[in-house]
PDB file of C-alpha atoms in Angstrom:
ATOM      1  CA  MET A   1     -41.900 210.315 116.072  1.00 43.00           C
ATOM      2  CA  ARG A   2     -44.626 210.372 118.697  1.00 44.00           C
ATOM      3  CA  PHE A   3     -43.722 212.143 121.951  1.00 40.00           C
ATOM      4  CA  ARG A   4     -44.057 209.911 125.014  1.00 43.00           C
ATOM      5  CA  LEU A   5     -44.413 210.899 128.645  1.00 35.00           C
ATOM      6  CA  THR A   6     -44.122 207.355 129.983  1.00 39.00           C
ATOM      7  CA  PRO A   7     -40.796 205.577 130.460  1.00 41.00           C
ATOM      8  CA  ARG A   8     -40.104 202.624 128.180  1.00 57.00           C
ATOM      9  CA  ASP A   9     -38.095 199.462 128.634  1.00 56.00           C
ATOM     10  CA  THR A  10     -35.174 199.998 126.261  1.00 75.00           C
ATOM     11  CA  SER A  11     -33.575 196.580 126.832  1.00 88.00           C
ATOM     12  CA  PHE A  12     -35.528 195.268 123.832  1.00 92.00           C
ATOM     13  CA  TYR A  13     -33.224 197.159 121.493  1.00 94.00           C
ATOM     14  CA  ASP A  14     -30.161 195.387 122.834  1.00 94.00           C
ATOM     15  CA  LEU A  15     -31.934 192.026 122.652  1.00 95.00           C
ATOM     16  CA  PHE A  16     -32.935 192.531 119.021  1.00 96.00           C
ATOM     17  CA  ALA A  17     -29.395 193.604 118.170  1.00 96.00           C
ATOM     18  CA  ALA A  18     -28.000 190.481 119.861  1.00 95.00           C
ATOM     19  CA  SER A  19     -30.411 188.271 117.934  1.00 96.00           C
ATOM     20  CA  ALA A  20     -29.393 189.877 114.623  1.00 97.00           C
ATOM     21  CA  ASP A  21     -25.691 189.559 115.471  1.00 97.00           C
ATOM     22  CA  ASN A  22     -26.227 185.872 116.075  1.00 97.00           C
ATOM     23  CA  ILE A  23     -27.876 185.555 112.661  1.00 98.00           C
ATOM     24  CA  LEU A  24     -24.798 187.202 111.170  1.00 98.00           C
ATOM     25  CA  THR A  25     -22.699 184.507 112.840  1.00 97.00           C
ATOM     26  CA  GLY A  26     -24.924 181.862 111.276  1.00 98.00           C
ATOM     27  CA  SER A  27     -24.596 183.406 107.822  1.00 98.00           C
ATOM     28  CA  LYS A  28     -20.801 183.266 108.110  1.00 98.00           C
ATOM     29  CA  LEU A  29     -21.068 179.569 108.893  1.00 98.00           C
ATOM     30  CA  LEU A  30     -23.146 179.127 105.737  1.00 97.00           C
ATOM     31  CA  LEU A  31     -20.402 180.842 103.747  1.00 97.00           C
ATOM     32  CA  GLU A  32     -17.859 178.578 105.406  1.00 97.00           C
ATOM     33  CA  LEU A  33     -19.912 175.574 104.320  1.00 96.00           C
ATOM     34  CA  LEU A  34     -19.429 176.529 100.670  1.00 91.00           C
ATOM     35  CA  GLY A  35     -15.691 176.008 100.774  1.00 87.00           C
ATOM     36  CA  ALA A  36     -15.670 173.047 103.149  1.00 93.00           C
ATOM     37  CA  ASP A  37     -14.934 169.479 102.171  1.00 91.00           C
ATOM     38  CA  PRO A  38     -17.506 166.869 103.261  1.00 89.00           C
ATOM     39  CA  GLU A  39     -15.344 165.808 106.222  1.00 90.00           C
ATOM     40  CA  SER A  40     -15.390 169.333 107.676  1.00 94.00           C
ATOM     41  CA  ARG A  41     -19.117 169.873 107.391  1.00 96.00           C
ATOM     42  CA  ALA A  42     -20.060 168.043 110.591  1.00 95.00           C
ATOM     43  CA  ASP A  43     -18.020 170.548 112.608  1.00 97.00           C
ATOM     44  CA  ILE A  44     -19.718 173.459 110.845  1.00 97.00           C
ATOM     45  CA  ALA A  45     -23.112 171.883 111.543  1.00 97.00           C
ATOM     46  CA  GLU A  46     -22.206 171.548 115.224  1.00 97.00           C
ATOM     47  CA  ARG A  47     -21.237 175.213 115.419  1.00 97.00           C
ATOM     48  CA  MET A  48     -24.414 176.159 113.587  1.00 98.00           C
ATOM     49  CA  ARG A  49     -26.455 174.189 116.127  1.00 97.00           C
ATOM     50  CA  ALA A  50     -24.751 176.136 118.897  1.00 97.00           C
ATOM     51  CA  ALA A  51     -25.614 179.389 117.111  1.00 97.00           C
ATOM     52  CA  GLU A  52     -29.210 178.239 116.680  1.00 97.00           C
ATOM     53  CA  HIS A  53     -29.424 177.485 120.408  1.00 97.00           C
ATOM     54  CA  ALA A  54     -28.028 180.953 121.141  1.00 96.00           C
ATOM     55  CA  GLY A  55     -30.722 182.333 118.846  1.00 95.00           C
ATOM     56  CA  ASP A  56     -33.380 180.462 120.791  1.00 96.00           C
ATOM     57  CA  ASP A  57     -32.004 181.924 124.014  1.00 95.00           C
ATOM     58  CA  ALA A  58     -32.166 185.431 122.541  1.00 94.00           C
ATOM     59  CA  THR A  59     -35.760 184.882 121.419  1.00 96.00           C
ATOM     60  CA  HIS A  60     -36.789 183.520 124.818  1.00 96.00           C
ATOM     61  CA  ALA A  61     -35.148 186.520 126.486  1.00 95.00           C
ATOM     62  CA  ILE A  62     -37.237 188.865 124.340  1.00 95.00           C
ATOM     63  CA  PHE A  63     -40.430 186.962 125.145  1.00 95.00           C
ATOM     64  CA  HIS A  64     -39.573 186.962 128.867  1.00 94.00           C
ATOM     65  CA  GLN A  65     -38.933 190.693 128.765  1.00 93.00           C
ATOM     66  CA  LEU A  66     -42.185 191.197 126.891  1.00 92.00           C
ATOM     67  CA  ASN A  67     -44.138 189.293 129.530  1.00 92.00           C
ATOM     68  CA  SER A  68     -42.518 191.175 132.399  1.00 90.00           C
ATOM     69  CA  SER A  69     -42.623 194.711 130.963  1.00 85.00           C
ATOM     70  CA  PHE A  70     -45.557 196.985 131.631  1.00 85.00           C
ATOM     71  CA  ILE A  71     -44.558 199.530 128.984  1.00 88.00           C
ATOM     72  CA  THR A  72     -42.802 198.502 125.766  1.00 89.00           C
ATOM     73  CA  PRO A  73     -41.006 200.662 123.175  1.00 90.00           C
ATOM     74  CA  PHE A  74     -43.540 199.731 120.500  1.00 88.00           C
ATOM     75  CA  ASP A  75     -46.547 197.441 120.084  1.00 92.00           C
ATOM     76  CA  ARG A  76     -46.302 194.097 121.858  1.00 93.00           C
ATOM     77  CA  GLU A  77     -47.564 192.287 118.774  1.00 95.00           C
ATOM     78  CA  ASP A  78     -44.779 193.829 116.705  1.00 96.00           C
ATOM     79  CA  ILE A  79     -42.150 192.869 119.272  1.00 95.00           C
ATOM     80  CA  TYR A  80     -43.407 189.294 119.228  1.00 96.00           C
ATOM     81  CA  ARG A  81     -43.554 189.207 115.421  1.00 96.00           C
ATOM     82  CA  LEU A  82     -40.059 190.660 114.989  1.00 97.00           C
ATOM     83  CA  ALA A  83     -38.527 188.252 117.500  1.00 97.00           C
ATOM     84  CA  SER A  84     -40.281 185.289 115.875  1.00 97.00           C
ATOM     85  CA  CYS A  85     -39.178 186.268 112.366  1.00 97.00           C
ATOM     86  CA  LEU A  86     -35.564 186.672 113.480  1.00 98.00           C
ATOM     87  CA  ASP A  87     -35.750 183.254 115.102  1.00 97.00           C
ATOM     88  CA  ASP A  88     -37.131 181.751 111.887  1.00 98.00           C
ATOM     89  CA  ILE A  89     -34.063 182.915 109.947  1.00 98.00           C
ATOM     90  CA  MET A  90     -31.717 181.124 112.310  1.00 97.00           C
ATOM     91  CA  ASP A  91     -33.847 177.983 112.225  1.00 98.00           C
ATOM     92  CA  PHE A  92     -33.804 177.825 108.425  1.00 98.00           C
ATOM     93  CA  MET A  93     -30.047 178.354 108.210  1.00 98.00           C
ATOM     94  CA  GLU A  94     -29.419 175.623 110.770  1.00 98.00           C
ATOM     95  CA  GLU A  95     -31.790 173.271 108.950  1.00 98.00           C
ATOM     96  CA  ALA A  96     -30.010 173.813 105.633  1.00 98.00           C
ATOM     97  CA  VAL A  97     -26.593 172.966 107.067  1.00 98.00           C
ATOM     98  CA  ASP A  98     -27.974 169.969 108.934  1.00 97.00           C
ATOM     99  CA  LEU A  99     -29.578 168.602 105.760  1.00 97.00           C
ATOM    100  CA  VAL A 100     -26.309 168.889 103.837  1.00 97.00           C
ATOM    101  CA  VAL A 101     -24.641 166.736 106.500  1.00 96.00           C
ATOM    102  CA  LEU A 102     -27.486 164.272 107.010  1.00 96.00           C
ATOM    103  CA  TYR A 103     -27.968 163.716 103.282  1.00 96.00           C
ATOM    104  CA  GLU A 104     -24.206 163.290 102.836  1.00 95.00           C
ATOM    105  CA  VAL A 105     -24.193 165.667  99.891  1.00 94.00           C
ATOM    106  CA  GLU A 106     -20.904 165.382  98.058  1.00 90.00           C
ATOM    107  CA  GLU A 107     -21.178 168.587  96.048  1.00 90.00           C
ATOM    108  CA  LEU A 108     -23.684 171.401  96.248  1.00 93.00           C
ATOM    109  CA  PRO A 109     -25.194 172.408  92.884  1.00 92.00           C
ATOM    110  CA  LYS A 110     -23.938 175.483  91.096  1.00 90.00           C
ATOM    111  CA  GLY A 111     -26.026 178.461  92.159  1.00 93.00           C
ATOM    112  CA  VAL A 112     -26.233 177.617  95.871  1.00 97.00           C
ATOM    113  CA  GLU A 113     -23.319 179.978  96.440  1.00 97.00           C
ATOM    114  CA  GLN A 114     -25.473 182.799  95.054  1.00 97.00           C
ATOM    115  CA  GLN A 115     -28.285 181.892  97.470  1.00 97.00           C
ATOM    116  CA  ILE A 116     -25.914 181.929 100.418  1.00 98.00           C
ATOM    117  CA  GLU A 117     -24.264 185.181  99.318  1.00 98.00           C
ATOM    118  CA  VAL A 118     -27.692 186.837  99.233  1.00 98.00           C
ATOM    119  CA  ILE A 119     -28.458 185.486 102.705  1.00 98.00           C
ATOM    120  CA  ALA A 120     -25.091 186.698 104.015  1.00 98.00           C
ATOM    121  CA  ARG A 121     -25.704 190.205 102.671  1.00 98.00           C
ATOM    122  CA  ALA A 122     -29.215 190.277 104.141  1.00 98.00           C
ATOM    123  CA  ALA A 123     -27.734 189.199 107.481  1.00 98.00           C
ATOM    124  CA  GLU A 124     -25.245 192.074 107.374  1.00 98.00           C
ATOM    125  CA  LEU A 125     -27.998 194.578 106.626  1.00 98.00           C
ATOM    126  CA  THR A 126     -30.224 193.195 109.380  1.00 98.00           C
ATOM    127  CA  ALA A 127     -27.437 193.338 111.966  1.00 98.00           C
ATOM    128  CA  GLU A 128     -26.708 196.930 110.947  1.00 98.00           C
ATOM    129  CA  ALA A 129     -30.390 197.886 111.065  1.00 97.00           C
ATOM    130  CA  MET A 130     -31.438 196.568 114.485  1.00 97.00           C
ATOM    131  CA  PRO A 131     -29.601 199.240 116.534  1.00 95.00           C
ATOM    132  CA  HIS A 132     -31.471 201.904 114.538  1.00 95.00           C
ATOM    133  CA  LEU A 133     -34.766 200.736 116.038  1.00 94.00           C
ATOM    134  CA  ARG A 134     -33.825 202.809 119.073  1.00 92.00           C
ATOM    135  CA  THR A 135     -34.262 206.027 117.078  1.00 92.00           C
ATOM    136  CA  MET A 136     -36.451 204.669 114.244  1.00 92.00           C
ATOM    137  CA  SER A 137     -34.135 206.475 111.815  1.00 92.00           C
ATOM    138  CA  ASP A 138     -32.043 205.539 108.775  1.00 93.00           C
ATOM    139  CA  LEU A 139     -34.010 202.351 108.128  1.00 96.00           C
ATOM    140  CA  THR A 140     -35.706 203.013 104.789  1.00 97.00           C
ATOM    141  CA  GLU A 141     -32.748 201.882 102.696  1.00 97.00           C
ATOM    142  CA  TYR A 142     -32.516 198.743 104.817  1.00 98.00           C
ATOM    143  CA  TRP A 143     -35.957 197.384 104.021  1.00 97.00           C
ATOM    144  CA  ILE A 144     -35.759 198.470 100.396  1.00 98.00           C
ATOM    145  CA  GLU A 145     -32.477 196.627  99.914  1.00 98.00           C
ATOM    146  CA  VAL A 146     -33.632 193.493 101.738  1.00 98.00           C
ATOM    147  CA  ASN A 147     -36.728 193.363  99.558  1.00 98.00           C
ATOM    148  CA  ARG A 148     -34.506 193.699  96.483  1.00 98.00           C
ATOM    149  CA  LEU A 149     -32.295 190.886  97.759  1.00 98.00           C
ATOM    150  CA  GLU A 150     -35.318 188.667  98.328  1.00 97.00           C
ATOM    151  CA  ASN A 151     -36.383 189.210  94.714  1.00 98.00           C
ATOM    152  CA  GLN A 152     -32.869 188.261  93.653  1.00 98.00           C
ATOM    153  CA  ALA A 153     -33.066 185.156  95.843  1.00 98.00           C
ATOM    154  CA  ASP A 154     -36.328 184.181  94.133  1.00 98.00           C
ATOM    155  CA  ARG A 155     -34.676 184.335  90.721  1.00 98.00           C
ATOM    156  CA  VAL A 156     -31.687 182.314  91.898  1.00 98.00           C
ATOM    157  CA  HIS A 157     -34.008 179.723  93.442  1.00 98.00           C
ATOM    158  CA  ARG A 158     -35.973 179.279  90.218  1.00 97.00           C
ATOM    159  CA  LYS A 159     -32.767 178.855  88.222  1.00 96.00           C
ATOM    160  CA  LEU A 160     -31.523 176.290  90.722  1.00 96.00           C
ATOM    161  CA  LEU A 161     -34.712 174.263  90.425  1.00 96.00           C
ATOM    162  CA  ALA A 162     -34.487 174.370  86.642  1.00 96.00           C
ATOM    163  CA  HIS A 163     -30.875 173.200  86.864  1.00 93.00           C
ATOM    164  CA  LEU A 164     -31.805 170.292  89.125  1.00 94.00           C
ATOM    165  CA  PHE A 165     -34.698 169.070  86.993  1.00 93.00           C
ATOM    166  CA  ASN A 166     -33.339 169.805  83.523  1.00 92.00           C
ATOM    167  CA  ASN A 167     -29.669 169.010  83.879  1.00 81.00           C
ATOM    168  CA  GLY A 168     -29.892 165.230  83.709  1.00 82.00           C
ATOM    169  CA  ALA A 169     -26.866 164.905  85.994  1.00 83.00           C
ATOM    170  CA  TYR A 170     -28.870 163.929  89.081  1.00 89.00           C
ATOM    171  CA  ASP A 171     -30.945 160.883  89.851  1.00 92.00           C
ATOM    172  CA  ALA A 172     -34.391 161.235  91.413  1.00 94.00           C
ATOM    173  CA  VAL A 173     -33.224 160.728  95.007  1.00 95.00           C
ATOM    174  CA  GLU A 174     -30.430 163.280  94.659  1.00 95.00           C
ATOM    175  CA  ILE A 175     -32.861 165.781  93.161  1.00 95.00           C
ATOM    176  CA  MET A 176     -35.160 165.377  96.164  1.00 96.00           C
ATOM    177  CA  LYS A 177     -32.279 165.925  98.591  1.00 97.00           C
ATOM    178  CA  LEU A 178     -30.872 168.969  96.829  1.00 97.00           C
ATOM    179  CA  LYS A 179     -34.305 170.498  96.231  1.00 97.00           C
ATOM    180  CA  GLN A 180     -35.070 170.366  99.945  1.00 98.00           C
ATOM    181  CA  ILE A 181     -31.810 172.140 100.744  1.00 98.00           C
ATOM    182  CA  VAL A 182     -32.298 174.936  98.217  1.00 98.00           C
ATOM    183  CA  ASP A 183     -35.939 175.307  99.291  1.00 98.00           C
ATOM    184  CA  VAL A 184     -34.887 175.805 102.911  1.00 98.00           C
ATOM    185  CA  LEU A 185     -32.322 178.415 101.863  1.00 98.00           C
ATOM    186  CA  GLU A 186     -35.103 180.180  99.967  1.00 98.00           C
ATOM    187  CA  GLU A 187     -37.178 180.104 103.160  1.00 98.00           C
ATOM    188  CA  ALA A 188     -34.300 181.839 104.952  1.00 98.00           C
ATOM    189  CA  ALA A 189     -34.248 184.594 102.327  1.00 97.00           C
ATOM    190  CA  ASP A 190     -38.023 184.974 102.650  1.00 98.00           C
ATOM    191  CA  ALA A 191     -37.672 185.259 106.432  1.00 98.00           C
ATOM    192  CA  PHE A 192     -35.270 188.180 106.056  1.00 98.00           C
ATOM    193  CA  GLU A 193     -37.921 189.951 104.008  1.00 98.00           C
ATOM    194  CA  ARG A 194     -40.511 189.299 106.726  1.00 98.00           C
ATOM    195  CA  VAL A 195     -38.164 190.907 109.262  1.00 98.00           C
ATOM    196  CA  ALA A 196     -37.685 193.932 106.999  1.00 98.00           C
ATOM    197  CA  ASN A 197     -41.435 194.243 106.423  1.00 97.00           C
ATOM    198  CA  THR A 198     -42.050 194.077 110.163  1.00 97.00           C
ATOM    199  CA  VAL A 199     -39.470 196.802 110.783  1.00 97.00           C
ATOM    200  CA  GLU A 200     -41.113 198.963 108.115  1.00 97.00           C
ATOM    201  CA  SER A 201     -44.508 198.457 109.768  1.00 96.00           C
ATOM    202  CA  ILE A 202     -43.089 199.425 113.166  1.00 95.00           C
ATOM    203  CA  VAL A 203     -41.481 202.595 111.800  1.00 95.00           C
ATOM    204  CA  VAL A 204     -44.687 203.629 110.036  1.00 94.00           C
ATOM    205  CA  LYS A 205     -46.715 203.138 113.220  1.00 91.00           C
ATOM    206  CA  GLU A 206     -44.233 205.043 115.365  1.00 86.00           C
ATOM    207  CA  SER A 207     -43.743 207.969 112.979  1.00 80.00           C
TER     208      SER A 207
END
């Protein structure tokens, strides 16, 4: 860890932790979606929209702090990238739930629960990791595990696509709807990996 003589604005750590906690809230709503009947999904989507708006507020707070701080705890570019990647996760989760409601999907295809379980675990790890940015310690296992989860998500995604196209149980329109949903969930998993990679880059620079 590099020794610093200049004071740093430590509020960023709390803001990143709040953003990650909000993502954890969103992942729980995704899990709730799995067991919900179609009539209950609109309420879940509404709560997810509220969480997404809270995520936007957290991101804007980080950007505002970045613009008003003379000295930051680590590189400004990394702060911006980390905040943006966290925001992307929330956006993808909200989009997935919204599509399920808008497309009036009766039943999600088998395998989506595995996608969402991977996302939920990545959300837990990310929420646990953000407070460790303050000391830049105990983070190696975090980014290793998130990268492993993203590889798992890739495999699940490919199997889901094969199921949609090879099953014969879906018509062309339904395939298009379901493919868009599982693709967006895959984007969410990818975004968790981008967060983990950004954290790894920050730790390497600061060590």
